[in-house]
mmCIF file of C-alpha atoms in Angstrom:
data_model
loop_
_atom_site.group_PDB
_atom_site.id
_atom_site.type_symbol
_atom_site.label_atom_id
_atom_site.label_comp_id
_atom_site.label_asym_id
_atom_site.label_seq_id
_atom_site.Cartn_x
_atom_site.Cartn_y
_atom_site.Cartn_z
ATOM 1 C CA MET A 1 -0.065 0.062 0.130
ATOM 2 C CA ASN A 2 2.233 2.774 -0.949
ATOM 3 C CA SER A 3 -1.335 5.545 -1.620
ATOM 4 C CA PRO A 4 -0.411 9.182 -0.772
ATOM 5 C CA LEU A 5 -2.567 8.620 2.597
ATOM 6 C CA VAL A 6 0.025 5.924 3.771
ATOM 7 C CA SER A 7 3.231 7.231 3.160
ATOM 8 C CA VAL A 8 2.296 10.873 3.405
ATOM 9 C CA GLY A 9 -1.052 11.366 4.863
ATOM 10 C CA LEU A 10 -1.099 9.102 7.948
ATOM 11 C CA PRO A 11 2.644 10.455 9.794
ATOM 12 C CA LEU A 12 1.785 13.626 8.813
ATOM 13 C CA ALA A 13 -1.715 12.760 10.708
ATOM 14 C CA LEU A 14 -0.054 11.404 13.315
ATOM 15 C CA ALA A 15 2.806 14.062 13.911
ATOM 16 C CA VAL A 16 0.721 16.855 14.244
ATOM 17 C CA ILE A 17 -2.021 15.800 16.843
ATOM 18 C CA MET A 18 1.072 14.015 18.977
ATOM 19 C CA PHE A 19 2.905 18.390 17.960
ATOM 20 C CA GLY A 20 -0.900 19.334 18.929
ATOM 21 C CA LEU A 21 0.120 16.972 22.651
ATOM 22 C CA GLY A 22 3.576 18.886 23.131
ATOM 23 C CA LEU A 23 2.044 21.961 22.641
ATOM 24 C CA SER A 24 -0.576 21.242 25.561
ATOM 25 C CA LEU A 25 2.759 19.202 28.371
ATOM 26 C CA THR A 26 4.910 20.461 30.017
ATOM 27 C CA VAL A 27 7.962 18.570 32.543
ATOM 28 C CA ALA A 28 5.497 19.216 35.692
ATOM 29 C CA ASP A 29 2.703 16.910 33.556
ATOM 30 C CA PHE A 30 5.372 14.135 33.971
ATOM 31 C CA THR A 31 6.145 15.528 37.245
ATOM 32 C CA ARG A 32 3.423 15.555 38.187
ATOM 33 C CA ILE A 33 2.035 11.711 39.010
ATOM 34 C CA ALA A 34 4.172 12.194 42.042
ATOM 35 C CA LYS A 35 1.670 13.468 43.821
ATOM 36 C CA THR A 36 -1.139 10.425 43.239
ATOM 37 C CA PRO A 37 1.133 7.981 42.234
ATOM 38 C CA ARG A 38 -2.388 5.868 43.871
ATOM 39 C CA ILE A 39 -4.074 7.103 41.087
ATOM 40 C CA VAL A 40 -2.024 7.550 38.179
ATOM 41 C CA ALA A 41 -1.138 3.969 38.466
ATOM 42 C CA ILE A 42 -5.011 2.013 39.183
ATOM 43 C CA ALA A 43 -5.043 4.233 35.752
ATOM 44 C CA LEU A 44 -2.559 2.625 33.656
ATOM 45 C CA ILE A 45 -3.123 -0.698 34.733
ATOM 46 C CA CYS A 46 -6.259 -0.678 33.040
ATOM 47 C CA GLN A 47 -5.047 0.826 30.512
ATOM 48 C CA VAL A 48 -2.358 -1.465 30.001
ATOM 49 C CA LEU A 49 -3.176 -5.176 32.171
ATOM 50 C CA LEU A 50 -7.613 -5.245 32.028
ATOM 51 C CA LEU A 51 -8.544 -3.407 28.046
ATOM 52 C CA PRO A 52 -6.103 -5.337 26.337
ATOM 53 C CA ALA A 53 -7.832 -8.571 28.809
ATOM 54 C CA ILE A 54 -11.185 -7.579 28.182
ATOM 55 C CA ALA A 55 -10.904 -7.067 24.365
ATOM 56 C CA PHE A 56 -9.369 -10.586 23.648
ATOM 57 C CA GLY A 57 -12.377 -11.923 26.098
ATOM 58 C CA LEU A 58 -14.481 -9.943 23.223
ATOM 59 C CA VAL A 59 -12.761 -11.365 20.384
ATOM 60 C CA LEU A 60 -13.203 -14.678 21.185
ATOM 61 C CA LEU A 61 -16.375 -14.172 22.251
ATOM 62 C CA PHE A 62 -17.443 -11.995 19.177
ATOM 63 C CA GLY A 63 -15.434 -14.710 17.020
ATOM 64 C CA LEU A 64 -14.287 -11.787 14.537
ATOM 65 C CA SER A 65 -11.640 -13.141 11.932
ATOM 66 C CA PRO A 66 -8.258 -13.240 12.080
ATOM 67 C CA ILE A 67 -6.914 -9.824 10.866
ATOM 68 C CA LEU A 68 -9.754 -7.314 12.130
ATOM 69 C CA ALA A 69 -8.875 -9.909 15.960
ATOM 70 C CA VAL A 70 -5.991 -8.305 16.015
ATOM 71 C CA GLY A 71 -6.883 -4.563 14.158
ATOM 72 C CA MET A 72 -9.029 -5.285 17.985
ATOM 73 C CA MET A 73 -6.338 -6.173 20.208
ATOM 74 C CA LEU A 74 -4.029 -3.318 18.168
ATOM 75 C CA LEU A 75 -6.503 -0.524 18.820
ATOM 76 C CA ALA A 76 -6.667 -2.097 22.909
ATOM 77 C CA ALA A 77 -2.668 -1.352 23.403
ATOM 78 C CA SER A 78 -3.196 1.743 21.681
ATOM 79 C CA PRO A 79 -2.850 4.826 24.404
ATOM 80 C CA GLY A 80 -4.857 7.219 25.486
ATOM 81 C CA GLY A 81 -6.059 10.417 22.319
ATOM 82 C CA THR A 82 -5.856 14.088 23.433
ATOM 83 C CA THR A 83 -9.521 14.401 22.872
ATOM 84 C CA ALA A 84 -10.012 12.828 26.445
ATOM 85 C CA ASN A 85 -9.169 15.795 28.199
ATOM 86 C CA LEU A 86 -11.589 17.393 26.128
ATOM 87 C CA TYR A 87 -13.972 15.608 27.310
ATOM 88 C CA SER A 88 -13.050 16.125 30.816
ATOM 89 C CA HIS A 89 -12.833 19.422 30.963
ATOM 90 C CA LEU A 90 -16.919 19.141 29.556
ATOM 91 C CA PHE A 91 -17.654 16.932 32.735
ATOM 92 C CA ARG A 92 -16.076 18.411 35.262
ATOM 93 C CA GLY A 93 -13.033 15.911 35.289
ATOM 94 C CA ASP A 94 -9.551 16.712 36.612
ATOM 95 C CA VAL A 95 -7.323 17.425 33.305
ATOM 96 C CA ALA A 96 -4.579 18.245 34.600
ATOM 97 C CA LEU A 97 -4.253 13.614 35.743
ATOM 98 C CA ASN A 98 -5.521 13.228 32.002
ATOM 99 C CA VAL A 99 -2.733 15.409 30.804
ATOM 100 C CA SER A 100 -0.322 12.906 32.968
ATOM 101 C CA LEU A 101 -1.705 10.279 32.210
ATOM 102 C CA THR A 102 -1.136 10.566 27.607
ATOM 103 C CA ALA A 103 1.665 12.463 28.572
ATOM 104 C CA VAL A 104 2.821 8.672 30.106
ATOM 105 C CA ASN A 105 1.115 6.593 28.673
ATOM 106 C CA SER A 106 2.053 7.931 25.309
ATOM 107 C CA VAL A 107 5.760 6.510 26.539
ATOM 108 C CA ILE A 108 4.648 2.991 27.888
ATOM 109 C CA ALA A 109 2.979 2.150 24.763
ATOM 110 C CA VAL A 110 6.012 2.561 23.063
ATOM 111 C CA ILE A 111 6.684 -1.212 24.444
ATOM 112 C CA THR A 112 3.064 -2.247 25.383
ATOM 113 C CA VAL A 113 1.085 -2.112 21.584
ATOM 114 C CA PRO A 114 4.187 -4.047 19.909
ATOM 115 C CA VAL A 115 3.918 -6.524 22.680
ATOM 116 C CA VAL A 116 0.513 -7.332 22.730
ATOM 117 C CA THR A 117 0.338 -6.611 18.547
ATOM 118 C CA ASN A 118 2.471 -9.207 18.390
ATOM 119 C CA PHE A 119 0.975 -11.523 21.424
ATOM 120 C CA ALA A 120 -2.265 -11.059 19.042
ATOM 121 C CA ILE A 121 -1.003 -11.839 15.754
ATOM 122 C CA GLY A 122 0.926 -15.471 16.894
ATOM 123 C CA TYR A 123 -2.227 -16.293 18.785
ATOM 124 C CA PHE A 124 -4.135 -15.470 15.521
ATOM 125 C CA GLU A 125 -1.913 -15.801 11.967
ATOM 126 C CA PRO A 126 -3.895 -13.702 10.547
ATOM 127 C CA ASP A 127 -2.895 -14.865 7.000
ATOM 128 C CA ASP A 128 -2.395 -11.753 4.533
ATOM 129 C CA GLY A 129 1.131 -11.374 5.796
ATOM 130 C CA ALA A 130 0.846 -9.647 9.270
ATOM 131 C CA GLY A 131 1.264 -13.255 10.816
ATOM 132 C CA SER A 132 4.400 -13.853 9.367
ATOM 133 C CA LEU A 133 5.778 -10.054 9.572
ATOM 134 C CA GLY A 134 4.451 -9.013 13.471
ATOM 135 C CA LEU A 135 5.655 -5.767 14.156
ATOM 136 C CA GLN A 136 9.758 -5.701 14.406
ATOM 137 C CA LEU A 137 11.426 -3.466 16.839
ATOM 138 C CA GLY A 138 12.939 -0.835 13.339
ATOM 139 C CA LYS A 139 9.481 -0.152 12.250
ATOM 140 C CA VAL A 140 7.659 0.211 15.843
ATOM 141 C CA VAL A 141 10.465 2.357 16.915
ATOM 142 C CA GLN A 142 10.254 3.799 13.265
ATOM 143 C CA VAL A 143 6.604 5.067 14.352
ATOM 144 C CA PHE A 144 6.805 5.828 18.194
ATOM 145 C CA ALA A 145 9.720 8.626 16.739
ATOM 146 C CA ILE A 146 6.217 10.547 14.826
ATOM 147 C CA VAL A 147 4.640 10.553 17.641
ATOM 148 C CA LEU A 148 7.465 11.719 20.653
ATOM 149 C CA VAL A 149 9.474 14.185 18.364
ATOM 150 C CA PRO A 150 6.544 15.932 18.177
ATOM 151 C CA VAL A 151 5.628 15.777 21.509
ATOM 152 C CA ALA A 152 8.449 16.186 22.212
ATOM 153 C CA ILE A 153 9.096 19.536 20.541
ATOM 154 C CA GLY A 154 5.297 20.775 21.694
ATOM 155 C CA MET A 155 6.797 20.686 24.777
ATOM 156 C CA LEU A 156 10.014 23.110 23.719
ATOM 157 C CA VAL A 157 7.249 25.259 21.857
ATOM 158 C CA ARG A 158 5.247 25.587 24.335
ATOM 159 C CA HIS A 159 8.992 25.804 27.191
ATOM 160 C CA LEU A 160 10.140 28.810 25.305
ATOM 161 C CA TRP A 161 6.820 31.028 23.905
ATOM 162 C CA PRO A 162 4.647 29.844 26.024
ATOM 163 C CA ALA A 163 2.002 33.210 24.708
ATOM 164 C CA PHE A 164 2.616 31.208 21.445
ATOM 165 C CA ALA A 165 1.024 28.028 22.058
ATOM 166 C CA ASP A 166 -1.163 28.784 24.366
ATOM 167 C CA ARG A 167 -2.466 30.976 21.220
ATOM 168 C CA MET A 168 -2.085 27.513 18.919
ATOM 169 C CA ASP A 169 -4.350 25.294 22.261
ATOM 170 C CA ARG A 170 -7.709 25.531 20.302
ATOM 171 C CA PRO A 171 -6.219 26.035 16.261
ATOM 172 C CA VAL A 172 -4.105 22.259 16.269
ATOM 173 C CA ARG A 173 -7.413 20.533 18.558
ATOM 174 C CA ILE A 174 -9.417 21.242 15.853
ATOM 175 C CA GLY A 175 -6.990 20.252 12.942
ATOM 176 C CA SER A 176 -5.933 17.878 14.936
ATOM 177 C CA ALA A 177 -9.851 16.446 14.975
ATOM 178 C CA LEU A 178 -9.771 17.480 11.284
ATOM 179 C CA VAL A 179 -6.599 14.876 10.685
ATOM 180 C CA LEU A 180 -8.183 12.384 12.273
ATOM 181 C CA LEU A 181 -11.324 12.581 11.108
ATOM 182 C CA LEU A 182 -9.858 12.779 7.297
ATOM 183 C CA VAL A 183 -7.163 9.562 8.298
ATOM 184 C CA ILE A 184 -10.694 7.896 9.091
ATOM 185 C CA VAL A 185 -11.965 8.843 6.446
ATOM 186 C CA GLY A 186 -8.839 7.474 3.991
ATOM 187 C CA THR A 187 -9.615 4.407 5.208
ATOM 188 C CA VAL A 188 -12.592 3.104 5.188
ATOM 189 C CA VAL A 189 -12.920 4.373 1.095
ATOM 190 C CA ALA A 190 -9.274 3.075 1.110
ATOM 191 C CA GLU A 191 -11.973 -0.891 1.974
ATOM 192 C CA ARG A 192 -15.193 -0.137 1.127
ATOM 193 C CA ASP A 193 -14.918 -2.879 -1.077
ATOM 194 C CA THR A 194 -15.234 -5.035 2.354
ATOM 195 C CA LEU A 195 -16.691 -2.719 4.528
ATOM 196 C CA GLY A 196 -20.163 -3.459 4.910
ATOM 197 C CA SER A 197 -19.054 -6.981 6.046
ATOM 198 C CA SER A 198 -16.519 -5.430 8.063
ATOM 199 C CA LEU A 199 -18.543 -3.125 10.176
ATOM 200 C CA ALA A 200 -21.697 -5.528 10.646
ATOM 201 C CA ASP A 201 -18.455 -7.790 12.298
ATOM 202 C CA VAL A 202 -16.871 -5.193 13.894
ATOM 203 C CA GLY A 203 -19.248 -2.103 14.797
ATOM 204 C CA ALA A 204 -20.603 -4.078 17.810
ATOM 205 C CA ILE A 205 -18.309 -4.994 19.430
ATOM 206 C CA ALA A 206 -16.366 -1.227 18.615
ATOM 207 C CA VAL A 207 -19.633 -0.210 21.334
ATOM 208 C CA ALA A 208 -18.995 -3.421 23.858
ATOM 209 C CA PHE A 209 -15.321 -2.196 24.127
ATOM 210 C CA CYS A 210 -15.911 0.961 24.242
ATOM 211 C CA LEU A 211 -19.296 1.154 26.588
ATOM 212 C CA CYS A 212 -16.193 -1.511 28.881
ATOM 213 C CA SER A 213 -13.611 0.988 28.796
ATOM 214 C CA LEU A 214 -15.237 3.982 30.147
ATOM 215 C CA THR A 215 -16.746 1.417 33.187
ATOM 216 C CA ILE A 216 -13.941 0.346 33.606
ATOM 217 C CA GLY A 217 -12.374 3.451 33.912
ATOM 218 C CA TYR A 218 -15.301 5.351 35.716
ATOM 219 C CA PHE A 219 -16.018 2.517 38.631
ATOM 220 C CA VAL A 220 -12.704 0.890 39.326
ATOM 221 C CA PRO A 221 -10.926 3.903 40.622
ATOM 222 C CA ARG A 222 -13.979 5.004 42.172
ATOM 223 C CA LEU A 223 -14.148 2.096 44.068
ATOM 224 C CA LEU A 224 -10.636 1.967 44.727
ATOM 225 C CA GLY A 225 -11.300 5.509 46.645
ATOM 226 C CA ALA A 226 -10.472 8.005 43.949
ATOM 227 C CA ALA A 227 -11.735 10.943 44.280
ATOM 228 C CA GLU A 228 -14.979 12.008 41.850
ATOM 229 C CA ARG A 229 -13.036 14.037 39.160
ATOM 230 C CA GLN A 230 -10.356 12.447 39.231
ATOM 231 C CA SER A 231 -12.591 8.628 37.753
ATOM 232 C CA ILE A 232 -14.259 11.193 35.638
ATOM 233 C CA ALA A 233 -10.089 11.725 34.272
ATOM 234 C CA CYS A 234 -8.911 8.077 34.705
ATOM 235 C CA SER A 235 -12.213 7.097 32.327
ATOM 236 C CA MET A 236 -11.735 9.915 29.332
ATOM 237 C CA GLU A 237 -8.376 8.406 28.975
ATOM 238 C CA ILE A 238 -9.011 5.221 29.049
ATOM 239 C CA GLY A 239 -12.638 5.234 27.192
ATOM 240 C CA ILE A 240 -11.006 7.940 24.119
ATOM 241 C CA HIS A 241 -8.352 6.075 22.821
ATOM 242 C CA ASN A 242 -5.941 7.607 20.104
ATOM 243 C CA SER A 243 -7.396 5.494 17.190
ATOM 244 C CA THR A 244 -4.491 7.132 14.320
ATOM 245 C CA ILE A 245 -1.841 5.579 16.442
ATOM 246 C CA ALA A 246 -3.440 1.870 15.256
ATOM 247 C CA ILE A 247 -4.551 3.360 12.071
ATOM 248 C CA THR A 248 -0.673 4.411 11.140
ATOM 249 C CA ILE A 249 1.002 1.130 13.115
ATOM 250 C CA ALA A 250 -1.875 -1.043 10.920
ATOM 251 C CA ILE A 251 -2.255 0.029 7.667
ATOM 252 C CA SER A 252 1.855 1.637 7.210
ATOM 253 C CA VAL A 253 3.808 -0.917 9.583
ATOM 254 C CA LEU A 254 1.730 -3.960 8.931
ATOM 255 C CA ASP A 255 0.499 -3.348 5.532
ATOM 256 C CA SER A 256 -3.215 -3.905 5.813
ATOM 257 C CA THR A 257 -6.025 -1.612 5.875
ATOM 258 C CA GLU A 258 -8.439 -4.440 7.325
ATOM 259 C CA MET A 259 -6.230 -4.383 10.860
ATOM 260 C CA ALA A 260 -7.069 -0.186 10.929
ATOM 261 C CA ILE A 261 -11.057 -1.371 10.504
ATOM 262 C CA PRO A 262 -11.602 -1.867 13.878
ATOM 263 C CA ALA A 263 -9.945 1.666 14.789
ATOM 264 C CA ALA A 264 -11.303 3.579 12.641
ATOM 265 C CA VAL A 265 -14.638 2.616 13.379
ATOM 266 C CA TYR A 266 -14.036 3.025 17.237
ATOM 267 C CA GLY A 267 -12.911 6.073 15.502
ATOM 268 C CA VAL A 268 -15.894 7.416 14.864
ATOM 269 C CA LEU A 269 -18.340 5.825 17.841
ATOM 270 C CA MET A 270 -16.100 6.760 21.175
ATOM 271 C CA PHE A 271 -17.686 10.683 20.843
ATOM 272 C CA PRO A 272 -21.029 9.841 20.768
ATOM 273 C CA LEU A 273 -20.953 7.368 23.327
ATOM 274 C CA ALA A 274 -18.338 8.859 25.880
ATOM 275 C CA ALA A 275 -20.620 12.278 25.718
ATOM 276 C CA ILE A 276 -23.015 9.745 26.274
ATOM 277 C CA PHE A 277 -21.880 8.603 28.792
ATOM 278 C CA GLY A 278 -19.931 11.580 30.666
ATOM 279 C CA TRP A 279 -23.871 13.179 30.808
ATOM 280 C CA LEU A 280 -25.143 9.289 32.455
ATOM 281 C CA ILE A 281 -22.398 10.206 35.147
ATOM 282 C CA THR A 282 -22.984 13.935 35.731
ATOM 283 C CA ARG A 283 -25.855 13.358 36.021
ATOM 284 C CA ARG A 284 -25.902 10.454 38.748
ATOM 285 C CA ARG A 285 -23.950 13.422 40.813
ATOM 286 C CA VAL A 286 -26.395 16.159 40.425
ATOM 287 C CA ARG A 287 -28.417 13.750 41.466
ATOM 288 C CA SER A 288 -26.794 11.594 44.525
ATOM 289 C CA ALA A 289 -25.618 15.858 45.925
ATOM 290 C CA PRO A 290 -26.646 16.514 49.157
ATOM 291 C CA VAL A 291 -29.987 19.425 48.881
ATOM 292 C CA THR A 292 -28.974 22.068 50.967
ATOM 293 C CA VAL A 293 -32.606 23.885 53.058
ATOM 294 C CA GLU A 294 -31.993 27.697 53.545
#
């Protein structure tokens, strides 16, 4: 697959999105985790261990084809998306925690994504060529260079020109959303011949996985003593994945547009589902709040 979408569009899309993330980050966002190490550990365990396990169970339950199964596992291993910060802000979550989790998780993903994806390739053995190649270290390093270098550049820009970074925050966020939309549309168009059957296979499991991710992200930290705002932040961070990373790896590294379908479908569904979930837990919080009588 040597189309411009793959060779230029996908790396550029990922770089723009991660540069936007870098513009919102400072070194303090990484060091802040020392103040709430338990909450960060809970969120990362949910993200790194629980989500791939749940995705694996759902894949077996829904009986996905090997290539779509690997795509689903690749999505499950991808870190949280930058839009999680916006959703957390809308529903009164701890945005600072979101930013820290996104920063740390994006770095950890350099290790976790290859491990989970190679496990899935070895287990499901897709017969489109990905099974024999796997995620080779050199290719993974190339992809995550596109992830981490723009983040570092964005952080440097924020450090040197904070006022400029603040002015660019909104335009870059909007641009990132548009780029993500174009990537998803491009993926869908490239796989249009098998899109109908793929959507039928992946739609239900994508909804189930998204709802599981949001629910686990909220209730596990809450049950373990996290504050309401922290639990909302964890929910959005865990439920809103960086679909662009999964799509880029599937198409550019593993040379499979079909493998990118789960991430593309999830990238469309997660936004309305996260909005509905956020509204429900906010409504629940308002109902449970004590009424004061003057």
